[in-house]
CSV table of C-alpha atoms in Angstrom, one decimal:
chain,number,residue,atom,x,y,z
O,1,MET,CA,24.1,35.9,-2.8
O,2,ASP,CA,21.3,38.1,-4.0
O,3,VAL,CA,22.3,40.9,-6.4
O,4,LEU,CA,19.8,43.8,-6.8
O,5,TYR,CA,19.6,46.4,-9.5
O,6,PHE,CA,17.8,49.7,-9.3
O,7,ALA,CA,16.8,52.6,-11.6
O,8,TRP,CA,18.6,52.5,-15.0
O,9,VAL,CA,20.9,49.7,-13.9
O,10,ARG,CA,17.8,47.6,-13.4
O,11,GLU,CA,16.5,48.7,-16.8
O,12,ARG,CA,19.8,47.9,-18.7
O,13,ILE,CA,20.1,44.5,-17.1
O,14,GLY,CA,16.5,43.8,-17.5
O,15,LEU,CA,15.7,42.4,-14.0
O,16,PRO,CA,15.4,43.8,-10.5
O,17,ARG,CA,17.3,41.0,-8.7
O,18,GLU,CA,18.9,37.6,-9.2
O,19,ARG,CA,20.7,34.9,-7.3
O,20,VAL,CA,24.4,34.8,-8.2
O,21,GLU,CA,26.8,32.1,-7.1
O,22,SER,CA,30.2,33.7,-7.0
O,23,THR,CA,33.5,33.4,-5.2
O,24,ALA,CA,34.5,37.0,-5.9
O,25,ALA,CA,36.4,38.4,-2.9
O,26,THR,CA,35.4,42.0,-3.6
O,27,VAL,CA,32.6,44.0,-5.2
O,28,ALA,CA,35.0,44.9,-8.0
O,29,GLU,CA,35.6,41.2,-8.7
O,30,LEU,CA,31.9,40.5,-8.7
O,31,VAL,CA,31.5,43.3,-11.3
O,32,GLU,CA,34.1,41.7,-13.5
O,33,GLU,CA,32.3,38.4,-13.4
O,34,LEU,CA,29.0,40.0,-14.2
O,35,ARG,CA,30.5,42.0,-17.1
O,36,GLY,CA,31.8,38.8,-18.6
O,37,ARG,CA,28.3,37.3,-18.8
O,38,GLU,CA,26.4,39.2,-21.5
O,39,GLU,CA,26.4,42.6,-23.2
O,40,ARG,CA,23.6,44.0,-21.1
O,41,TYR,CA,25.8,43.6,-18.0
O,42,GLU,CA,28.7,45.1,-19.9
O,43,MET,CA,26.5,48.1,-20.7
O,44,ALA,CA,25.2,48.5,-17.2
O,45,PHE,CA,28.7,48.3,-15.7
O,46,SER,CA,30.6,50.2,-18.4
O,47,ASP,CA,31.2,53.3,-16.2
O,48,LEU,CA,31.7,52.5,-12.5
O,49,SER,CA,32.0,56.1,-11.6
O,50,ALA,CA,28.3,56.5,-12.5
O,51,LEU,CA,27.4,53.6,-10.1
O,52,ARG,CA,27.0,53.2,-6.4
O,53,VAL,CA,27.0,49.9,-4.5
O,54,ALA,CA,25.5,48.7,-1.2
O,55,VAL,CA,26.6,45.5,0.6
O,56,ASP,CA,23.9,44.1,3.0
O,57,GLN,CA,22.1,47.4,2.7
O,58,GLU,CA,25.1,49.6,3.6
O,59,LEU,CA,26.6,52.0,1.1
O,60,THR,CA,30.2,51.0,0.4
O,61,ASP,CA,32.8,51.2,-2.4
O,62,PHE,CA,34.0,48.8,-5.1
O,63,ASP,CA,36.9,47.6,-3.0
O,64,ALA,CA,34.6,46.3,-0.3
O,65,PRO,CA,35.1,42.6,0.6
O,66,LEU,CA,32.2,40.3,-0.1
O,67,GLN,CA,32.9,37.6,2.5
O,68,GLY,CA,29.7,36.6,4.2
O,69,ALA,CA,27.6,39.1,2.2
O,70,ARG,CA,24.0,38.1,1.5
O,71,GLU,CA,22.9,41.0,-0.6
O,72,VAL,CA,24.7,43.3,-3.0
O,73,ALA,CA,22.9,46.2,-4.8
O,74,PHE,CA,24.0,48.3,-7.7
O,75,PHE,CA,22.4,51.6,-8.6
O,76,PRO,CA,23.0,55.1,-9.9
O,77,PRO,CA,23.7,58.0,-7.5
O,78,MET,CA,20.6,58.6,-5.4
O,79,THR,CA,18.1,61.4,-5.9
O,80,GLY,CA,16.0,61.5,-2.8
O,81,GLY,CA,14.4,64.5,-1.1
G,1,MET,CA,12.0,59.9,16.4
G,2,ARG,CA,9.7,58.8,13.6
G,3,VAL,CA,10.7,57.5,10.2
G,4,LEU,CA,8.0,56.6,7.6
G,5,VAL,CA,8.5,55.3,4.0
G,6,GLN,CA,5.2,55.0,2.3
G,7,GLU,CA,3.4,55.1,-1.0
G,8,ALA,CA,0.3,56.9,0.3
G,9,PRO,CA,0.1,60.7,0.7
G,10,PHE,CA,0.8,62.0,4.2
G,11,ASP,CA,-1.2,64.8,5.9
G,12,LEU,CA,1.2,67.7,6.4
G,13,ALA,CA,-1.1,69.5,8.8
G,14,GLU,CA,-1.7,66.4,10.9
G,15,GLU,CA,2.0,65.4,11.0
G,16,THR,CA,3.0,68.9,11.9
G,17,ALA,CA,0.5,69.2,14.7
G,18,ARG,CA,1.5,65.8,16.0
G,19,PHE,CA,5.2,66.6,15.9
G,20,ALA,CA,4.6,70.0,17.6
G,21,LYS,CA,2.5,68.4,20.3
G,22,GLY,CA,5.2,65.9,21.2
G,23,GLU,CA,8.2,68.2,21.1
G,24,GLY,CA,8.4,68.5,24.8
G,25,GLY,CA,9.2,72.2,25.4
G,26,SER,CA,12.0,72.4,22.9
G,27,GLY,CA,11.5,76.0,21.9
G,28,ALA,CA,12.2,75.7,18.1
G,29,ILE,CA,10.5,73.6,15.5
G,30,VAL,CA,11.5,73.5,11.8
G,31,THR,CA,9.8,71.7,9.0
G,32,PHE,CA,10.7,71.2,5.4
G,33,THR,CA,8.3,69.9,2.8
G,34,GLY,CA,9.2,68.9,-0.7
G,35,VAL,CA,6.5,69.2,-3.4
G,36,VAL,CA,6.6,67.8,-6.9
G,37,ARG,CA,7.3,70.8,-9.1
G,38,ASP,CA,6.3,71.0,-12.8
G,39,ASN,CA,9.3,71.5,-15.2
G,40,ASP,CA,9.9,74.8,-16.8
G,41,ALA,CA,8.1,73.8,-20.0
G,42,GLY,CA,5.0,72.8,-17.9
G,43,THR,CA,5.0,69.3,-19.4
G,44,LEU,CA,5.6,67.1,-16.4
G,45,SER,CA,2.8,64.6,-16.0
G,46,ALA,CA,4.3,62.5,-13.2
G,47,MET,CA,7.3,61.8,-11.0
G,48,GLU,CA,8.0,58.1,-10.3
G,49,ILE,CA,10.1,57.4,-7.3
G,50,GLU,CA,11.8,54.0,-7.0
G,51,HIS,CA,13.4,52.9,-3.7
G,52,TYR,CA,15.2,50.0,-2.1
G,53,PRO,CA,12.8,48.5,0.5
G,54,GLY,CA,14.7,47.6,3.7
G,55,MET,CA,17.7,49.7,3.0
G,56,THR,CA,15.6,52.9,2.7
G,57,GLU,CA,14.2,52.6,6.2
G,58,LYS,CA,17.6,51.7,7.6
G,59,ALA,CA,19.3,54.6,5.9
G,60,LEU,CA,16.7,57.1,6.9
G,61,ARG,CA,16.8,55.9,10.5
G,62,GLU,CA,20.6,56.3,10.6
G,63,ILE,CA,20.5,59.8,9.1
G,64,ALA,CA,17.8,60.9,11.6
G,65,GLN,CA,19.7,59.4,14.5
G,66,GLN,CA,22.8,61.3,13.4
G,67,ALA,CA,20.9,64.5,13.2
G,68,VAL,CA,19.4,64.0,16.7
G,69,THR,CA,22.8,63.3,18.2
G,70,ARG,CA,24.7,66.0,16.4
G,71,PHE,CA,22.3,68.9,16.8
G,72,GLU,CA,21.0,67.8,20.3
G,73,LEU,CA,17.4,67.5,19.0
G,74,GLN,CA,14.5,66.7,21.2
G,75,ASP,CA,12.9,65.0,18.3
G,76,ALA,CA,13.1,64.4,14.5
G,77,LEU,CA,10.6,63.2,11.9
G,78,VAL,CA,11.2,62.0,8.4
G,79,ILE,CA,8.5,60.9,5.9
G,80,HIS,CA,9.4,60.0,2.3
G,81,ARG,CA,7.0,58.7,-0.3
G,82,TYR,CA,7.7,56.4,-3.3
G,83,GLY,CA,5.6,55.5,-6.3
G,84,ARG,CA,3.9,57.7,-8.8
G,85,LEU,CA,3.3,61.3,-7.9
G,86,VAL,CA,1.8,64.2,-9.9
G,87,PRO,CA,2.9,67.9,-9.8
G,88,GLY,CA,1.6,69.6,-6.6
G,89,GLU,CA,1.8,66.4,-4.5
G,90,GLN,CA,4.0,66.4,-1.4
G,91,ILE,CA,6.9,64.0,-1.8
G,92,MET,CA,8.5,64.2,1.7
G,93,MET,CA,8.9,66.1,4.9
G,94,VAL,CA,11.3,66.4,7.7
G,95,ALA,CA,10.7,68.1,11.1
G,96,THR,CA,13.2,68.9,13.8
G,97,ALA,CA,12.8,70.2,17.4
G,98,ALA,CA,15.6,71.8,19.4
G,99,ARG,CA,16.2,74.2,22.2
G,100,HIS,CA,17.9,76.7,19.9
G,101,ARG,CA,16.6,77.8,16.5
G,102,ARG,CA,20.0,77.5,14.8
G,103,HIS,CA,20.2,73.8,15.7
G,104,ALA,CA,16.7,73.1,14.5
G,105,PHE,CA,17.5,74.8,11.2
G,106,GLU,CA,20.8,73.2,10.7
G,107,ALA,CA,19.4,69.7,11.6
G,108,ALA,CA,16.7,70.1,9.0
G,109,GLU,CA,19.2,71.2,6.3
G,110,PHE,CA,21.5,68.3,7.3
G,111,LEU,CA,18.6,65.8,7.0
G,112,MET,CA,17.7,67.2,3.5
G,113,ASP,CA,21.3,67.2,2.3
G,114,TYR,CA,21.7,63.5,3.4
G,115,LEU,CA,18.3,62.5,2.1
G,116,LYS,CA,19.2,63.9,-1.4
G,117,SER,CA,22.4,61.9,-1.8
G,118,ARG,CA,22.4,59.1,0.7
G,119,ALA,CA,18.9,57.7,0.9
G,120,PRO,CA,18.2,55.0,-1.8
G,121,PHE,CA,15.6,56.8,-3.9
G,122,TRP,CA,15.6,57.4,-7.6
G,123,LYS,CA,13.4,59.8,-9.4
G,124,ARG,CA,12.0,59.4,-12.9
G,125,GLU,CA,10.3,62.2,-14.7
G,126,ILE,CA,7.4,61.4,-17.1
G,127,THR,CA,6.8,64.3,-19.5
G,128,ALA,CA,5.0,64.9,-22.7
G,129,GLU,CA,8.4,64.5,-24.4
G,130,GLY,CA,9.2,61.1,-22.8
G,131,GLU,CA,10.6,59.6,-19.7
G,132,ALA,CA,14.0,60.1,-18.0
G,133,TRP,CA,15.8,59.3,-14.8
G,134,VAL,CA,16.7,62.5,-12.8
G,135,ALA,CA,20.5,62.8,-12.7
G,136,ALA,CA,22.1,63.4,-9.4
G,137,LYS,CA,23.6,67.0,-9.2
G,138,ASP,CA,27.2,67.6,-8.3
G,139,GLU,CA,26.0,70.4,-6.0
G,140,ASP,CA,24.0,67.9,-4.0
G,141,GLU,CA,27.1,65.8,-3.4
G,142,ALA,CA,29.1,69.0,-2.6
G,143,ALA,CA,26.4,70.0,-0.1
G,144,LEU,CA,27.5,67.1,2.1
G,145,GLU,CA,30.9,68.7,2.6
G,146,ARG,CA,29.4,71.3,4.9
G,147,TRP,CA,28.8,68.7,7.6
W,1,MET,CA,2.3,87.2,1.6
W,2,ARG,CA,0.5,87.2,4.9
W,3,VAL,CA,1.5,88.9,8.1
W,4,LEU,CA,-0.5,88.5,11.3
W,5,VAL,CA,0.0,90.1,14.7
W,6,GLN,CA,-2.4,88.8,17.2
W,7,GLU,CA,-3.0,88.0,20.9
W,8,ALA,CA,-5.0,84.8,20.2
W,9,PRO,CA,-3.3,81.4,19.5
W,10,PHE,CA,-2.9,80.3,15.9
W,11,ASP,CA,-3.5,76.8,14.6
W,12,LEU,CA,-0.1,75.7,13.3
W,13,ALA,CA,-1.5,72.7,11.4
W,14,GLU,CA,-4.2,74.8,9.7
W,15,GLU,CA,-1.7,77.6,8.9
W,16,THR,CA,0.8,75.2,7.5
W,17,ALA,CA,-1.8,73.4,5.4
W,18,ARG,CA,-3.2,76.7,4.1
W,19,PHE,CA,0.3,77.9,3.2
W,20,ALA,CA,1.2,74.6,1.5
W,21,LYS,CA,-2.0,74.7,-0.5
W,22,GLY,CA,-1.3,78.2,-1.8
W,23,GLU,CA,2.3,77.8,-2.6
W,24,GLY,CA,1.8,77.4,-6.3
W,25,GLY,CA,4.2,74.7,-7.3
W,26,SER,CA,7.2,76.1,-5.6
W,27,GLY,CA,8.9,72.8,-4.7
W,28,ALA,CA,10.2,73.7,-1.2
W,29,ILE,CA,8.4,74.8,1.9
W,30,VAL,CA,10.1,75.6,5.2
W,31,THR,CA,8.3,76.5,8.4
W,32,PHE,CA,9.7,77.7,11.7
W,33,THR,CA,7.7,77.7,14.9
W,34,GLY,CA,8.7,79.2,18.2
W,35,VAL,CA,7.4,77.7,21.4
W,36,VAL,CA,7.6,79.2,24.9
W,37,ARG,CA,10.2,77.2,26.7
W,38,ASP,CA,10.4,76.7,30.4
W,39,ASN,CA,13.6,78.0,32.0
W,40,ASP,CA,16.3,75.6,33.2
W,41,ALA,CA,15.0,75.7,36.8
W,42,GLY,CA,11.5,74.9,35.6
W,43,THR,CA,10.0,77.9,37.3
W,44,LEU,CA,8.6,79.9,34.3
W,45,SER,CA,5.0,80.6,34.9
W,46,ALA,CA,4.4,82.9,31.9
W,47,MET,CA,6.0,85.0,29.2
W,48,GLU,CA,4.5,88.4,28.6
W,49,ILE,CA,5.1,89.9,25.2
W,50,GLU,CA,4.7,93.7,24.7
W,51,HIS,CA,4.7,95.2,21.2
W,52,TYR,CA,4.3,98.5,19.4
W,53,PRO,CA,0.9,98.4,17.6
W,54,GLY,CA,1.2,99.9,14.2
W,55,MET,CA,4.9,99.7,13.9
W,56,THR,CA,4.9,95.9,14.5
W,57,GLU,CA,2.7,95.2,11.5
W,58,LYS,CA,4.7,97.6,9.4
W,59,ALA,CA,8.1,96.2,10.4
W,60,LEU,CA,7.0,92.6,9.9
W,61,ARG,CA,5.6,93.4,6.5
W,62,GLU,CA,8.9,95.1,5.4
W,63,ILE,CA,10.9,92.2,6.7
W,64,ALA,CA,8.7,89.7,4.9
W,65,GLN,CA,8.8,91.7,1.7
W,66,GLN,CA,12.6,91.8,1.8
W,67,ALA,CA,12.7,88.1,2.2
W,68,VAL,CA,10.4,87.5,-0.8
W,69,THR,CA,12.5,89.7,-3.0
W,70,ARG,CA,15.9,88.6,-1.8
W,71,PHE,CA,15.2,84.8,-1.9
W,72,GLU,CA,12.8,84.8,-4.8
W,73,LEU,CA,10.1,83.4,-2.7
W,74,GLN,CA,6.7,82.3,-4.1
W,75,ASP,CA,5.2,83.2,-0.8
W,76,ALA,CA,5.9,84.1,2.8
W,77,LEU,CA,3.9,84.0,6.1
W,78,VAL,CA,4.7,85.6,9.4
W,79,ILE,CA,2.5,85.2,12.5
W,80,HIS,CA,3.6,86.7,15.8
W,81,ARG,CA,1.6,86.8,19.1
W,82,TYR,CA,1.7,89.2,21.9
W,83,GLY,CA,0.2,89.2,25.5
W,84,ARG,CA,0.6,86.5,28.1
W,85,LEU,CA,1.7,83.0,27.1
W,86,VAL,CA,2.5,80.0,29.2
W,87,PRO,CA,5.2,77.4,28.6
W,88,GLY,CA,4.3,75.1,25.7
W,89,GLU,CA,2.3,77.8,23.8
W,90,GLN,CA,3.4,78.7,20.3
W,91,ILE,CA,4.6,82.3,20.1
W,92,MET,CA,5.2,82.7,16.4
W,93,MET,CA,5.7,81.0,13.1
W,94,VAL,CA,7.2,81.9,9.7
W,95,ALA,CA,6.8,79.9,6.5
W,96,THR,CA,8.6,80.3,3.2
W,97,ALA,CA,8.0,78.7,-0.3
W,98,ALA,CA,10.7,78.7,-3.0
W,99,ARG,CA,11.7,76.7,-6.0
W,100,HIS,CA,15.0,75.7,-4.3
W,101,ARG,CA,15.3,74.3,-0.8
W,102,ARG,CA,18.4,76.4,0.0
W,103,HIS,CA,16.4,79.6,-0.7
W,104,ALA,CA,13.4,78.4,1.4
W,105,PHE,CA,15.8,77.6,4.3
W,106,GLU,CA,17.8,80.8,4.0
W,107,ALA,CA,14.7,83.0,3.8
W,108,ALA,CA,13.2,81.4,7.0
W,109,GLU,CA,16.5,82.0,8.9
W,110,PHE,CA,16.6,85.6,7.5
W,111,LEU,CA,13.1,86.2,8.7
W,112,MET,CA,13.9,84.8,12.2
W,113,ASP,CA,17.1,86.8,12.5
W,114,TYR,CA,15.3,90.0,11.6
W,115,LEU,CA,12.2,89.2,13.8
W,116,LYS,CA,14.5,88.7,16.8
W,117,SER,CA,16.2,92.1,16.6
W,118,ARG,CA,14.2,94.4,14.3
W,119,ALA,CA,10.5,93.7,15.1
W,120,PRO,CA,9.3,95.8,18.1
W,121,PHE,CA,8.5,93.0,20.6
W,122,TRP,CA,9.7,92.8,24.2
W,123,LYS,CA,9.5,89.7,26.3
W,124,ARG,CA,9.1,89.6,30.1
W,125,GLU,CA,9.5,86.4,32.0
W,126,ILE,CA,7.3,85.7,35.0
W,127,THR,CA,8.9,83.1,37.3
W,128,ALA,CA,8.5,81.9,40.8
W,129,GLU,CA,11.5,84.1,41.7
W,130,GLY,CA,10.1,87.3,40.2
W,131,GLU,CA,9.7,89.1,36.9
W,132,ALA,CA,12.3,90.4,34.5
W,133,TRP,CA,12.6,91.7,30.9
W,134,VAL,CA,14.5,89.4,28.6
W,135,ALA,CA,17.7,91.1,27.5
W,136,ALA,CA,18.6,91.1,23.9
W,137,LYS,CA,21.6,88.9,23.1
W,138,ASP,CA,24.7,90.1,21.3
W,139,GLU,CA,24.6,87.0,19.2
W,140,ASP,CA,21.1,88.0,17.9
W,141,GLU,CA,22.5,91.3,16.7
W,142,ALA,CA,25.6,89.6,15.3
W,143,ALA,CA,23.3,87.2,13.4
W,144,LEU,CA,22.2,90.0,11.2
W,145,GLU,CA,25.7,90.5,9.8
W,146,ARG,CA,25.3,87.3,7.7
W,147,TRP,CA,22.7,89.0,5.5
C,1,MET,CA,4.5,115.2,18.9
C,2,ASP,CA,3.5,112.0,20.6
C,3,VAL,CA,6.3,110.3,22.6
C,4,LEU,CA,5.9,106.6,23.3
C,5,TYR,CA,7.8,104.3,25.8
C,6,PHE,CA,8.0,100.6,25.8
C,7,ALA,CA,9.1,97.8,28.1
C,8,TRP,CA,11.4,99.0,31.0
C,9,VAL,CA,11.6,102.5,29.5
C,10,ARG,CA,7.8,102.7,30.0
C,11,GLU,CA,8.2,101.3,33.5
C,12,ARG,CA,10.9,103.8,34.5
C,13,ILE,CA,9.1,106.8,33.1
C,14,GLY,CA,5.8,105.5,34.4
C,15,LEU,CA,3.6,106.0,31.4
C,16,PRO,CA,3.2,104.5,27.9
C,17,ARG,CA,2.9,107.7,26.0
C,18,GLU,CA,2.6,111.4,26.3
C,19,ARG,CA,2.2,114.6,24.3
C,20,VAL,CA,5.4,116.6,24.2
C,21,GLU,CA,5.7,120.1,22.8
C,22,SER,CA,9.3,120.5,21.7
C,23,THR,CA,11.4,122.4,19.2
C,24,ALA,CA,14.2,119.8,19.4
C,25,ALA,CA,15.8,119.4,16.0
C,26,THR,CA,17.0,115.9,16.6
C,27,VAL,CA,16.2,112.9,18.7
C,28,ALA,CA,19.3,113.6,20.8
C,29,GLU,CA,18.0,117.1,21.5
C,30,LEU,CA,14.6,115.7,22.5
C,31,VAL,CA,16.3,113.3,24.9
C,32,GLU,CA,18.3,116.1,26.5
C,33,GLU,CA,15.0,118.1,27.0
C,34,LEU,CA,13.3,115.0,28.6
C,35,ARG,CA,16.3,114.2,30.9
C,36,GLY,CA,16.1,117.8,32.2
C,37,ARG,CA,12.5,117.2,33.4
C,38,GLU,CA,12.6,114.8,36.3
C,39,GLU,CA,14.7,112.1,37.7
C,40,ARG,CA,12.6,109.3,36.3
C,41,TYR,CA,13.5,110.6,32.8
C,42,GLU,CA,17.1,110.9,33.8
C,43,MET,CA,17.0,107.3,34.9
C,44,ALA,CA,15.3,106.0,31.7
C,45,PHE,CA,17.7,107.9,29.4
C,46,SER,CA,20.9,107.4,31.5
C,47,ASP,CA,22.5,105.0,29.0
C,48,LEU,CA,21.6,105.7,25.4
C,49,SER,CA,23.5,102.6,24.2
C,50,ALA,CA,20.9,100.5,25.9
C,51,LEU,CA,18.1,102.3,24.0
C,52,ARG,CA,16.6,102.2,20.5
C,53,VAL,CA,14.5,104.9,18.9
C,54,ALA,CA,11.8,104.9,16.2
C,55,VAL,CA,10.6,108.1,14.5
C,56,ASP,CA,7.2,107.7,12.9
C,57,GLN,CA,7.4,103.9,13.4
C,58,GLU,CA,10.7,103.6,11.5
C,59,LEU,CA,13.9,102.5,13.5
C,60,THR,CA,16.5,105.2,13.3
C,61,ASP,CA,19.3,106.6,15.4
C,62,PHE,CA,19.7,109.5,17.9
C,63,ASP,CA,21.1,111.9,15.3
C,64,ALA,CA,17.8,111.6,13.3
C,65,PRO,CA,16.1,114.9,12.6
C,66,LEU,CA,12.6,115.5,14.1
C,67,GLN,CA,11.3,118.0,11.6
C,68,GLY,CA,7.7,117.0,10.8
C,69,ALA,CA,7.8,114.0,13.1
C,70,ARG,CA,4.5,113.0,14.6
C,71,GLU,CA,5.6,110.1,16.8
C,72,VAL,CA,8.8,109.2,18.5
C,73,ALA,CA,9.2,106.0,20.5
C,74,PHE,CA,11.9,104.9,22.9
C,75,PHE,CA,12.5,101.3,23.9
C,76,PRO,CA,15.2,98.7,24.8
C,77,PRO,CA,16.7,96.4,22.1
C,78,MET,CA,13.9,94.2,20.7
C,79,THR,CA,13.5,90.6,21.7
C,80,GLY,CA,11.0,89.2,19.1
C,81,GLY,CA,10.9,85.7,17.6
């Protein structure tokens, strides 16, 4: 699946999107896999309460299942308007 | 219903005139326009707005459709810019048309409250002192509880 | 602050653009525009608006000044027409500019609530069935209690 | 003083304004004087709860004093906006 990062999550991880092969069943499991990779991921995902997630461009939560998901995005709380 | 996500400036006068022309005898039209405001120290040189192409349009369309249904609007308009903006530039606008003024006002406030916290935009302020992401405010999240 | 009482149509787009241009970095601009709406039977041929020359301007100015003070507005605009209008014509508009969107919205609603019940205008509907003065609504009077 | 009538008050009385010489101390006393004149005044002022009054272009109530007033206006509840 494609994993996208926005705003300071993108800055900490150092890239806007990447292809990730994963068998994670939920967003939370995917986050655990990513945190295990490198320190920059650990830093980006250190406080999940400061993060939001969208699966296939729909806002959801960290318990959401990933079955069939093509795109997962992580970002801080939005500041539109 | 019209939803635009764009980098280019929009023409507030033209958009307002177009919206008013097409409102179909609704009686009440409300517009809200957001303008980049300098900070208190007067040191803001720019506001950079990042967004999530694809999801942004989808989210805005869903929010606008909710407003139309919930407040029985004749029409709704949402325009939101991204990219680099300087103080004084217009960031976004919404417009609502309804038979009753209360509905038109409520719908515009509803759109704004949802845009603030549910549309995938992130603002970054560039000042003389440095750069920083704008933090979401607890009050913006709390504002959603009204609806 | 600008208050206009006039028989002639106003140009919503031009007034909105002028107001936005002069708002001085306020951040949030709200406009409300009232349009003559046909009745449910579709038989309204005209709306005649009578007013009290002299008192009207004074009352609108006082209401606008109250809004500016109470909601810390950077600017406010009120335009209200009188005379004979047909469905689809714009009757009036208000615009407010403030640093915070909630203030801009509240001030526009405050202006509308006061205009409805405290500015000396009287509407008369001319329909295929006859002519009648529009009765003030209890809910319009009640709306003032919010403020 | 000048007495002005608007909307259906103007229609019932049949004129938009007139000069009235009166020693009425309050708006209510002025109304009593006018009602005593002719039936069209009696009709216009039959239900004071349906009327509003302005003295010198300021909204006020029927107890308001008239001392020094130059202009008194009677009209139904307003329907602006």
